[in-house]
XYZ file of C-alpha atoms in Angstrom:
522
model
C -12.458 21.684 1.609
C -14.471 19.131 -1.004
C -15.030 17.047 3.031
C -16.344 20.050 4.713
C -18.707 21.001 2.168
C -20.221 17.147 1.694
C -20.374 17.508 5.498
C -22.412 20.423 5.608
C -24.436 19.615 2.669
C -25.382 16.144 4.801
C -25.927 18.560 7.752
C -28.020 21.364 6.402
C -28.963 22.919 9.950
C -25.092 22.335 11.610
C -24.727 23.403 15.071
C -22.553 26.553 15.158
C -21.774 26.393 18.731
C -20.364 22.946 18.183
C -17.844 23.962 14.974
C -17.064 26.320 17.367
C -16.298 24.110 20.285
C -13.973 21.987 17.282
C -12.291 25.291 16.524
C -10.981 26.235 19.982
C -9.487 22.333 20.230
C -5.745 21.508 19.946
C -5.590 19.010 16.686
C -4.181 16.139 17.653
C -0.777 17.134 16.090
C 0.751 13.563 17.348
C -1.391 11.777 14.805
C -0.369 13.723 11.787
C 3.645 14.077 11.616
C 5.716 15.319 8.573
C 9.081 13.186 7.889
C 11.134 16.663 7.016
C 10.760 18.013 10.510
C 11.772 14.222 11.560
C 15.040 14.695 9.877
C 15.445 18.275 11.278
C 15.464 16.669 14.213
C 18.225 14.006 13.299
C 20.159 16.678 11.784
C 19.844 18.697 14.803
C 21.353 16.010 16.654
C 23.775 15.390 14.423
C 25.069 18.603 14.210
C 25.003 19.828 17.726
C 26.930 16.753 18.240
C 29.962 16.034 15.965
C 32.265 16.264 18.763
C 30.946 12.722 19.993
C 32.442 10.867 16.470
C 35.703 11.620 18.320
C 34.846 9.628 21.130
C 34.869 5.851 19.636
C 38.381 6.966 18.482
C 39.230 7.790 21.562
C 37.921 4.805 22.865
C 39.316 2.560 20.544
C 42.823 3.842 20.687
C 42.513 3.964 24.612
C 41.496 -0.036 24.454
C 44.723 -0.595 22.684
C 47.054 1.242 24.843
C 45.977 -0.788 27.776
C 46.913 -3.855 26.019
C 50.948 -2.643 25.695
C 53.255 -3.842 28.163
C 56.124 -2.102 29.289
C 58.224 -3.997 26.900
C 55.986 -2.545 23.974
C 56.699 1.045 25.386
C 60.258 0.629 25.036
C 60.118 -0.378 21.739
C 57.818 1.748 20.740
C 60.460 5.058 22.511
C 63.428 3.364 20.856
C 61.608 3.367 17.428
C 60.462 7.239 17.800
C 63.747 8.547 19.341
C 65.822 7.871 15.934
C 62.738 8.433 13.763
C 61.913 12.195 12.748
C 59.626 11.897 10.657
C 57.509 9.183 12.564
C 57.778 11.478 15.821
C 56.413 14.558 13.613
C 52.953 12.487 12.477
C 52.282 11.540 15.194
C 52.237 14.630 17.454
C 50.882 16.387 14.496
C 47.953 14.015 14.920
C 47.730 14.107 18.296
C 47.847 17.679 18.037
C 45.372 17.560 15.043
C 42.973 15.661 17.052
C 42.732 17.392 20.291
C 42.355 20.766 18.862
C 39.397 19.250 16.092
C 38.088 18.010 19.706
C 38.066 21.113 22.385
C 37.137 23.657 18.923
C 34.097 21.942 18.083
C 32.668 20.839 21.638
C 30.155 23.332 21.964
C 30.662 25.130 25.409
C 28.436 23.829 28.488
C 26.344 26.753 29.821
C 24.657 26.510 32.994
C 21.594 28.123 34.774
C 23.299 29.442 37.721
C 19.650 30.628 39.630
C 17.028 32.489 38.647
C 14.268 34.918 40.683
C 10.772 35.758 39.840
C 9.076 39.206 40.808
C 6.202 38.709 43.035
C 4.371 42.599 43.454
C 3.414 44.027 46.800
C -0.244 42.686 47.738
C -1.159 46.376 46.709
C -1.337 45.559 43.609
C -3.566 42.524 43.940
C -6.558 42.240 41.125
C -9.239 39.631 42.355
C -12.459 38.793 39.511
C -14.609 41.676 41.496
C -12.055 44.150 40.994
C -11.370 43.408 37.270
C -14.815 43.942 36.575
C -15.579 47.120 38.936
C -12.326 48.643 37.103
C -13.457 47.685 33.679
C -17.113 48.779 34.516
C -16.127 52.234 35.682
C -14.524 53.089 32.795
C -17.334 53.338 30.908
C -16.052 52.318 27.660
C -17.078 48.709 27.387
C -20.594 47.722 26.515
C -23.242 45.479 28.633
C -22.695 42.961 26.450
C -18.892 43.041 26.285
C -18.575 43.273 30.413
C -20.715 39.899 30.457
C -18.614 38.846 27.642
C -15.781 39.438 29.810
C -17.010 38.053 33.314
C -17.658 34.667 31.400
C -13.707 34.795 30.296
C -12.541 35.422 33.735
C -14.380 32.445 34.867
C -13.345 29.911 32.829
C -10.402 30.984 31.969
C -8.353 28.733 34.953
C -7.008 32.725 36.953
C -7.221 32.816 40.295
C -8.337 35.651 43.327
C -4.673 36.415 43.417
C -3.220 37.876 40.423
C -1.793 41.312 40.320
C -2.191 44.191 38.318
C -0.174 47.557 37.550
C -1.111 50.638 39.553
C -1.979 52.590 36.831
C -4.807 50.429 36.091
C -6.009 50.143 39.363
C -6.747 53.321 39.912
C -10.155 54.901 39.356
C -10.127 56.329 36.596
C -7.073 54.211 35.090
C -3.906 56.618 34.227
C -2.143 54.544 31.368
C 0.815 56.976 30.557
C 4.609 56.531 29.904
C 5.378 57.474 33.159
C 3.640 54.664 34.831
C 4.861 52.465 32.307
C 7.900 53.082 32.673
C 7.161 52.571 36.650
C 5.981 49.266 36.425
C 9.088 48.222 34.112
C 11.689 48.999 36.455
C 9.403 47.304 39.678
C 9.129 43.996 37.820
C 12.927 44.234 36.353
C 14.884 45.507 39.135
C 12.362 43.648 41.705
C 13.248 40.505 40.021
C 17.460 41.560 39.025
C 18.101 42.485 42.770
C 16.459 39.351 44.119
C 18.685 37.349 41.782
C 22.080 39.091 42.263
C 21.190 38.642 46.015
C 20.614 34.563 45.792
C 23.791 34.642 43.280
C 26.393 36.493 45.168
C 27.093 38.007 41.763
C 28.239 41.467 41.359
C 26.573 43.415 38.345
C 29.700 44.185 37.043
C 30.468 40.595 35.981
C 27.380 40.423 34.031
C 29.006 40.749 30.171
C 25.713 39.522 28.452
C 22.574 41.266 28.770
C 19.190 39.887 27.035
C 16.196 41.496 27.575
C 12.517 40.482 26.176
C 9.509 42.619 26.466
C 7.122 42.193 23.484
C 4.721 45.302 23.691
C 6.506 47.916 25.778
C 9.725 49.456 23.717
C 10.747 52.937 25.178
C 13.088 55.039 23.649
C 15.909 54.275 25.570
C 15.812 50.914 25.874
C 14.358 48.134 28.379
C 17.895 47.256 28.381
C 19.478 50.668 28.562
C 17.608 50.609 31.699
C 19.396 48.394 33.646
C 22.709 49.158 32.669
C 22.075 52.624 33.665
C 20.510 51.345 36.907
C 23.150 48.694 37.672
C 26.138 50.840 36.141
C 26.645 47.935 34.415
C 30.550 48.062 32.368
C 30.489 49.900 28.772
C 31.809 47.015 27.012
C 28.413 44.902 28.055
C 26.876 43.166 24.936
C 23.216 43.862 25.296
C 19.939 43.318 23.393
C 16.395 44.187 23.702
C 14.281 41.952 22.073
C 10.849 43.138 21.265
C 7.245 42.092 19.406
C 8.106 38.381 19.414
C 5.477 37.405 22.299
C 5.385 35.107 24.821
C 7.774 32.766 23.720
C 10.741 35.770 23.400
C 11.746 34.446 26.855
C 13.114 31.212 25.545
C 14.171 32.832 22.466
C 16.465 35.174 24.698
C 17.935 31.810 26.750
C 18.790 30.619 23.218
C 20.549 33.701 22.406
C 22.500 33.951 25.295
C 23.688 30.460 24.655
C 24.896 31.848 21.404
C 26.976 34.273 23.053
C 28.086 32.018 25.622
C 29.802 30.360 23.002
C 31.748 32.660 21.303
C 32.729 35.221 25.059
C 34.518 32.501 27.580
C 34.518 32.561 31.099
C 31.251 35.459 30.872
C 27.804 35.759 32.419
C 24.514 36.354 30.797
C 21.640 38.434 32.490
C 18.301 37.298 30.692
C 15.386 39.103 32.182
C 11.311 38.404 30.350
C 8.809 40.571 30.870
C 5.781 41.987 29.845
C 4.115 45.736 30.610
C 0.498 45.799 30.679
C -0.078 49.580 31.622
C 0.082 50.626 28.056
C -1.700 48.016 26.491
C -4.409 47.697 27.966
C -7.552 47.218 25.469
C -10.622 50.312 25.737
C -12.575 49.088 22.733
C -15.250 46.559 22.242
C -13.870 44.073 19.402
C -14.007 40.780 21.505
C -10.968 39.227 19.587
C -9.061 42.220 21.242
C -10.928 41.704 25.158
C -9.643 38.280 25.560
C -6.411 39.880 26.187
C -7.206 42.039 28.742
C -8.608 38.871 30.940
C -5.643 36.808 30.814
C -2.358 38.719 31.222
C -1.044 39.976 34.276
C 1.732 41.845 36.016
C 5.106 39.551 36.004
C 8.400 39.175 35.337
C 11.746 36.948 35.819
C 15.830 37.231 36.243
C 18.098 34.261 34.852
C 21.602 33.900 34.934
C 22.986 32.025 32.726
C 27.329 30.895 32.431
C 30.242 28.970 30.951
C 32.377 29.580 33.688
C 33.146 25.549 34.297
C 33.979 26.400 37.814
C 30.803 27.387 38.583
C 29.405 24.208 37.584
C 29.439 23.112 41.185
C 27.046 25.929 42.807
C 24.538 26.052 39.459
C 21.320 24.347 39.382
C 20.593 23.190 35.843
C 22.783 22.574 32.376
C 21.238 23.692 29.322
C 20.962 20.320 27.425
C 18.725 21.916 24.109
C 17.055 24.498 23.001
C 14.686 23.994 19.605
C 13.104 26.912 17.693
C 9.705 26.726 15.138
C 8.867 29.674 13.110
C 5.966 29.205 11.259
C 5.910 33.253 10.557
C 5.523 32.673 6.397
C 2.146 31.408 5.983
C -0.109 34.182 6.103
C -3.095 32.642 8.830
C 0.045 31.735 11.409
C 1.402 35.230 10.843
C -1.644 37.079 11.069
C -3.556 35.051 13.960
C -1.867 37.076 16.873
C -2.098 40.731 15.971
C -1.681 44.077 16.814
C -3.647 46.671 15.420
C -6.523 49.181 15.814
C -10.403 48.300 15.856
C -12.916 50.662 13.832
C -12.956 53.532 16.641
C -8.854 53.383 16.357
C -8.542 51.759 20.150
C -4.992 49.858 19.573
C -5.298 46.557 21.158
C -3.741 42.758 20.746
C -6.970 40.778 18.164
C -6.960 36.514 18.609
C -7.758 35.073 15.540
C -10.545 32.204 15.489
C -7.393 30.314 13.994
C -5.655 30.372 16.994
C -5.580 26.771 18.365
C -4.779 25.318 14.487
C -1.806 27.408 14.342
C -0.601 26.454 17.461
C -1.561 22.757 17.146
C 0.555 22.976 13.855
C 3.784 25.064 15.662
C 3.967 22.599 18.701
C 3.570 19.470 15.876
C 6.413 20.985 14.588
C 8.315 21.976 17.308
C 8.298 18.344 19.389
C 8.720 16.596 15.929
C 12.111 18.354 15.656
C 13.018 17.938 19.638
C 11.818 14.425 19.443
C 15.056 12.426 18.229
C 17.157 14.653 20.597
C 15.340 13.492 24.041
C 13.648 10.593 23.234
C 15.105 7.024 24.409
C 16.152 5.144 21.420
C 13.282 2.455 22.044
C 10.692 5.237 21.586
C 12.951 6.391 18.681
C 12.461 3.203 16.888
C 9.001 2.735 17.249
C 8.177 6.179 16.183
C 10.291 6.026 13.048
C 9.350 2.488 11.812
C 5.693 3.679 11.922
C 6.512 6.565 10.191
C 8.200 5.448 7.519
C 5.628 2.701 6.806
C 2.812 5.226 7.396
C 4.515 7.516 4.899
C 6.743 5.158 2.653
C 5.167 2.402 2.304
C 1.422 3.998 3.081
C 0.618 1.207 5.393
C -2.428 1.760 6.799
C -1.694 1.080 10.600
C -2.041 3.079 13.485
C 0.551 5.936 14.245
C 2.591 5.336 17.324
C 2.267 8.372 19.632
C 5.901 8.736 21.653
C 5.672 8.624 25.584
C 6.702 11.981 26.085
C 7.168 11.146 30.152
C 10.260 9.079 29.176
C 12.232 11.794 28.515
C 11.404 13.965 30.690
C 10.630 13.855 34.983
C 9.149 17.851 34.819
C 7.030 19.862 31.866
C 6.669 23.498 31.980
C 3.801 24.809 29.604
C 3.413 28.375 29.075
C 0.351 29.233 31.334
C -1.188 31.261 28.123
C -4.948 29.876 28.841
C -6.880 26.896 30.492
C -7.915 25.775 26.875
C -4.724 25.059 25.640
C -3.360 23.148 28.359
C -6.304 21.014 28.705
C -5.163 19.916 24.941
C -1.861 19.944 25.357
C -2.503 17.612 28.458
C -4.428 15.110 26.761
C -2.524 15.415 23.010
C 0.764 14.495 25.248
C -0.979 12.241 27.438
C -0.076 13.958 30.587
C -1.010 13.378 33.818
C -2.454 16.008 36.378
C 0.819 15.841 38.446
C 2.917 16.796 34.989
C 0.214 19.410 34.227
C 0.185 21.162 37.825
C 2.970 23.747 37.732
C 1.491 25.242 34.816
C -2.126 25.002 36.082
C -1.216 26.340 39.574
C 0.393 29.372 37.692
C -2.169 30.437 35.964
C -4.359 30.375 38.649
C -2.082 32.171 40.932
C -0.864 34.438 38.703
C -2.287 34.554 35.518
C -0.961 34.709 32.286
C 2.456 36.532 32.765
C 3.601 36.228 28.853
C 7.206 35.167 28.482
C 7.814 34.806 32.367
C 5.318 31.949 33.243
C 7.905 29.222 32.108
C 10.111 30.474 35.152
C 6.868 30.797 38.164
C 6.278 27.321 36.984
C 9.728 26.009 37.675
C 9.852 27.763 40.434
C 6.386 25.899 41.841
C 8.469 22.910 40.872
C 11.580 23.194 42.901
C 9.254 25.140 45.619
C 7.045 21.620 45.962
C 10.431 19.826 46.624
C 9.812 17.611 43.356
C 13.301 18.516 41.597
C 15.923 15.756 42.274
C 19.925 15.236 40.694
C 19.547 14.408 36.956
C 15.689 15.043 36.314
C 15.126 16.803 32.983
C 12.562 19.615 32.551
C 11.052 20.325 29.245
C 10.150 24.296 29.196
C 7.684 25.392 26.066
C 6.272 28.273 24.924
C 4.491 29.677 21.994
C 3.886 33.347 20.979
C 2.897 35.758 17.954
C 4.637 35.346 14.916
C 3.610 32.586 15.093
C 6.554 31.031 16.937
C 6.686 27.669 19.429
C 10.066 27.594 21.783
C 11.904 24.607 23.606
C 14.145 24.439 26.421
C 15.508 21.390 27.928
C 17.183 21.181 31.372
C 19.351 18.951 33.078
C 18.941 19.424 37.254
C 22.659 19.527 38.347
C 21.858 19.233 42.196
C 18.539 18.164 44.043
C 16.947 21.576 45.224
C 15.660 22.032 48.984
C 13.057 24.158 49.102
C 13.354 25.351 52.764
C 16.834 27.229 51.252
C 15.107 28.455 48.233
C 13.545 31.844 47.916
C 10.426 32.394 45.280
C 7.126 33.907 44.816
C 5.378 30.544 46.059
C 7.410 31.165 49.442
C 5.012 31.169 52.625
C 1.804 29.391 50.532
C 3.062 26.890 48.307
C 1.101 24.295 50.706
C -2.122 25.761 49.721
C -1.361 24.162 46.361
C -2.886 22.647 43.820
C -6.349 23.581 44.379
C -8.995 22.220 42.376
C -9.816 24.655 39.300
C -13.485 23.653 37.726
C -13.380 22.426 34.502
C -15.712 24.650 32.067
C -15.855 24.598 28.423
C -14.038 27.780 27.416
C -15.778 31.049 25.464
C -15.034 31.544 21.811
C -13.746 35.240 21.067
C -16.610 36.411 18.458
C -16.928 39.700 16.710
C-alpha cells in the first residue's frame, strides 16, 4: 500500500484506463511462489502414494530369490518343514505384506467415454441476435446495450453459440417450466449419447454426480435422471450446486472417492449449467458481463474401477488437485450472486477478479507441480526456491516448463482475457492454447462443461496418441481452482468418434482478433 501511494503521489494525473488495463491482467503467479503449498504438493505425493515404499521391498527380496539355486530351495523346505514357528513368521509376513499392499493401493479408475450435448441449430444465437433479443426487451439502457456489443466483440465467442428457447423468443419467457426444459435437453441429450457410445445399460450406473451451479429445482437435477433412466433405488447420488464452473472437476473428484470405497461400480458424472433462469434484466455492468459469455451446454462422463474394462476405456485418472481459497473475504466475495438496487437477481464480477484467480491457479499448480513434473524440473524449481526463500538470494526464480509434463492443456473457456494470461504466464504455445480458444469461439462459455468440448476438439483433431497426458483446469466462485490429470490409455481415431465438432472440425482454428478486453464498471 506505502508503494502505491508513493506511486501515485509521483504520478499526480495517473491514467485510469491504464490501472485498469493492470487490473484485468493475470499476475504473474509463477514469479511469486509460497514454500507451504510446495510441500502440499510433496505431501500430496507422498500420501497418494505409500503403496510404492512396498515396491523396493519387493524388489529387493525378488533380486535375492533369483540368486537361490535349487540346492538353496531344498534347504531352505527341509529347514521350514520341521520348523513351526519359522513356517508361522513367515507366512504371517507374507500375509502381512500383501494385504498392507492391495488395502492401501488406491483403486485405478478410468474414463470409460464421455459425450457432449450439441443443441439443434434452432437454438443458434449469432452477435445480431444477442443484441436484437437484448434490445427488445426494453430493459437495458443505450449505454448498457453498447456496453454490451463491445463485450461480445472482444470477448473471443463466435457466430455459433446456442441459446435456450426461452430466451429466444420475443418477448423472452424465463419460467420453471422452460427451465426445467432446457435441463433435461442438455442432460438426457448428452446421457443418451453416452450410454449409446458405451454400450452401458443405465442400470449399472451405481454412482450418480451431478453439477449445476445456478439451477436447483425441488426435486433434484439428479432426481431427474433417475426418474428418467429408472435408474436402481440403491443408486448413490448427489447434486452438487453453487460451486461454479469448476463443480465439474469437483464432481470427477468425488466420484473417484466413491470409486474407492464401491468395487467393481460405475459413476455417471454429468456438468451443466441452465441459463433460462438466470438470465440478467438490470443495468449493473458487473452483473451484464455474464449474460455475454455463457451459453447453452452440457456433458456425460463415465467414470469405473471395473479393471476389466481397462481395455475398452480411453483415459486413467492419474490426479486430481483441489484450491479453495473461499476464507479470505475479496476471493469469496469476487463472484457473487445477489440483487442490484431495482432487486433484478443477477451473477456481479468483482474488479478483483483476475487477482483472485491469479492467486487460486498460483496455488493450485504449486500443489500439482511435484506430482507431474519430471524430477529435473523438480530440482531446479526447488533449489531456487529454497535459496529465493531460505537463504534470500537474490536470483532469478526458475519458472517450470509446464509442456514437460504434459502433451494436451484444457483451460476452462471462461473468457478471452484469461487465457491470453494464462497462455503467456505458462508459456504456452498457440497449438496448446487452441482447444480452449476454438471452444469459446464455437461455443461460448459453457461453465463447468467446457473442459469436456475442449477434449473433445482434441481427440476430434486426431492429436491424442497412447500415453499423452492432459492437464484439465478450471476455476469458479467460491473462489475455487480445479485439476484433473489424464493418462490416454489408447490413441483415439477420430473418424470412429462421435462429438459436437463432428462434420466441421476442419473449419478449425480460425483466427480470433486480438482486442484489449472491456473492464466491467459500475
Amino acid at each position: 500500500m506505502a508503494d502505491q501511494e508513493r506511486s501515485q503521489n509521483l504520478n499526480p494525473n495517473p491514467n485510469p484506463e491504464a490501472e485498469r488495463r493492470e487490473k484485468n491482467k493475470l499476475p504473474n503467479f509463477l514469479l511469486s511462489v509460497r514454500l507451504k503449498y510446495v510441500k502440499l504438493g510433496y505431501h500430496y505425493l507422498i500420501s497418494n502414494a505409500m503403496y510404492l515404499v512396498l515396491l523396493p521391498l519387493l524388489a529387493i527380496a525378488s533380486a535375492h530369490l533369483s540368486t537361490l539355486t535349487i540346492q538353496d530351495l531344498v534347504q531352505l523346505w527341509s529347514h521350514l518343514k520341521f520348523n513351526l514357528v519359522s513356517v508361522t513368521l513367515c507366512s504371517s509376513l507374507m500375509v502381512f505384506l500383501g494385504t498392507l499392499y492391495f488395502m492401501s493401493r488406491p483403486r485405478k479408475v478410468y474414463l470409460l467415454d464421455f459425450a457432449c450435448y450439441k443443441p439443434e441449430p434452432e437454438r443458434t444465437c449469432t452477435r445480431e441476435v444477442f443484441m436484437d433479443r437484448s434490445t427488445n426487451i426494453g430493459c437495458f439502457s443505450e449505454e448498457n446495450l453498447a456496453f454490451q456489443k463491445k463485450i461480445l466483440e472482444r470477448s473471443g465467442l463466435g457466430q455459433k453459440t446456442y441459446f435456450p428457447e426461452a430466451l429466444l423468443r420475443v418477448p423472452p419467457n424465463p419460467c420453471m417450466a422452460e427451465a426445467r426444459k432446457e435441463a433435461e435437453m442438455v442432460m438426457f441429450g448428452a446421457i443418451d449419447e453416452l450410454l449409446a457410445k458405451t454400450g452401458v445399460k443405465a442400470k449399472d450406473i451405481g454412482i450418480l454426480v451431478v453439477n449445476c451451479s445456478l439451477f436447483n429445482p425441488t426435486p433434484s437435477l439428479s432426481a431427474m435422471i433417475v426418474n428418467h433412466y429408472k435408474l436402481r433405488g440403491n443408486i448413490l447420488s448427489y447434486n452438487l450446486g453453487g460451486m461454479g464452473c469448476s463443480a465439474g472437476l469437483i464432481s470427477i473428484d468425488l466420484a473417484k472417492q466413491l470409486l474407492q470405497v464401491n468395487p467393481n461400480s460405475y459413476a455417471l458424472v454429468v456438468s451443466m449449467e441452465n441459463i433460462t433462469l438466470n438470465w440478467y434484466f438490470g443495468n449493473d455492468r458487473s452483473m451484464l458481463v455474464s449474460n455475454c459469455l455463457f451459453r447453452m451446454g452440457g456433458a456425460a462422463i463415465l467414470v469405473t474401477n471395473r479393471s476389466s474394462d481397462r481395455r475398452r476405456s480411453k483415459y486413467q485418472l492419474i490426479h486430481t488437485v483441489r484450491t479453495h481459497k473461499g476464507a479470505d473475504d475479496k476471493c469469496y466475495n469476487c463472484v457473487f450472486q445477489r440483487e442490484d438496487d431495482n432487486k433484478k437477481i443477477g451473477v456481479s464480477l468483482s474488479k478483483d477478479l483476475m487477482a483472485v484467480a491469479g492467486e487460486a491457479l498460483k496455488t493450485n499448480i504449486t500443489t500439482l507441480g511435484p506430482l507431474v513434473l519430471p524430477m529435473s524440473e523438480q530440482l531446479l524449481f526447488f533449489a531456487t526456491l529454497v535459496a529465493r526463500k531460505v537463504f534470500q538470494m537474490k536470483i532469478k526464480p526458475y519458472i517450470p516448463d509446464f509442456k514437460l509434463a504434459f502433451e494436451h492443456f484444457c483451460i476452462h473457456a471462461g473468457g478471452r482475457a484469461v487465457l491470453d494470461e494464462l497462455e503467456k504466464n505458462l508459456e504456452l504455445s498457440e497449438w496448446h492454447m487452441e482447444p480452449s480458444r476454438m471452444t469459446l469461439y464455437r461455443f461460448g462459455n459453457t461453465s463447468s462443461s467446457s473442459l469436456w468440448y475442449e477434449l473433445a476438439y482434441s481427440e476430434a483433431k486426431g492429436r491424442i496418441r497412447k500415453g499423452d497426458r492432459t492437464w484439465q483446469i478450471a476455476f469458479g466462485s467460491g473462489f475455487k481452482c480445479n485439476s484433473a490429470v489424464w493418462l490416454a490409455l489408447r490413441t483415439i481415431n477420430p473418424a470412429k468418434e462421435k462429438s459436437p465438432w463432428i462434420g466441421e472440425i476442419d473449419e478449425y482454428p480460425v483466427q480470433v482478433p486480438k482486442i484489449a478486453p472491456v473492464v466491467a464498471s459500475s
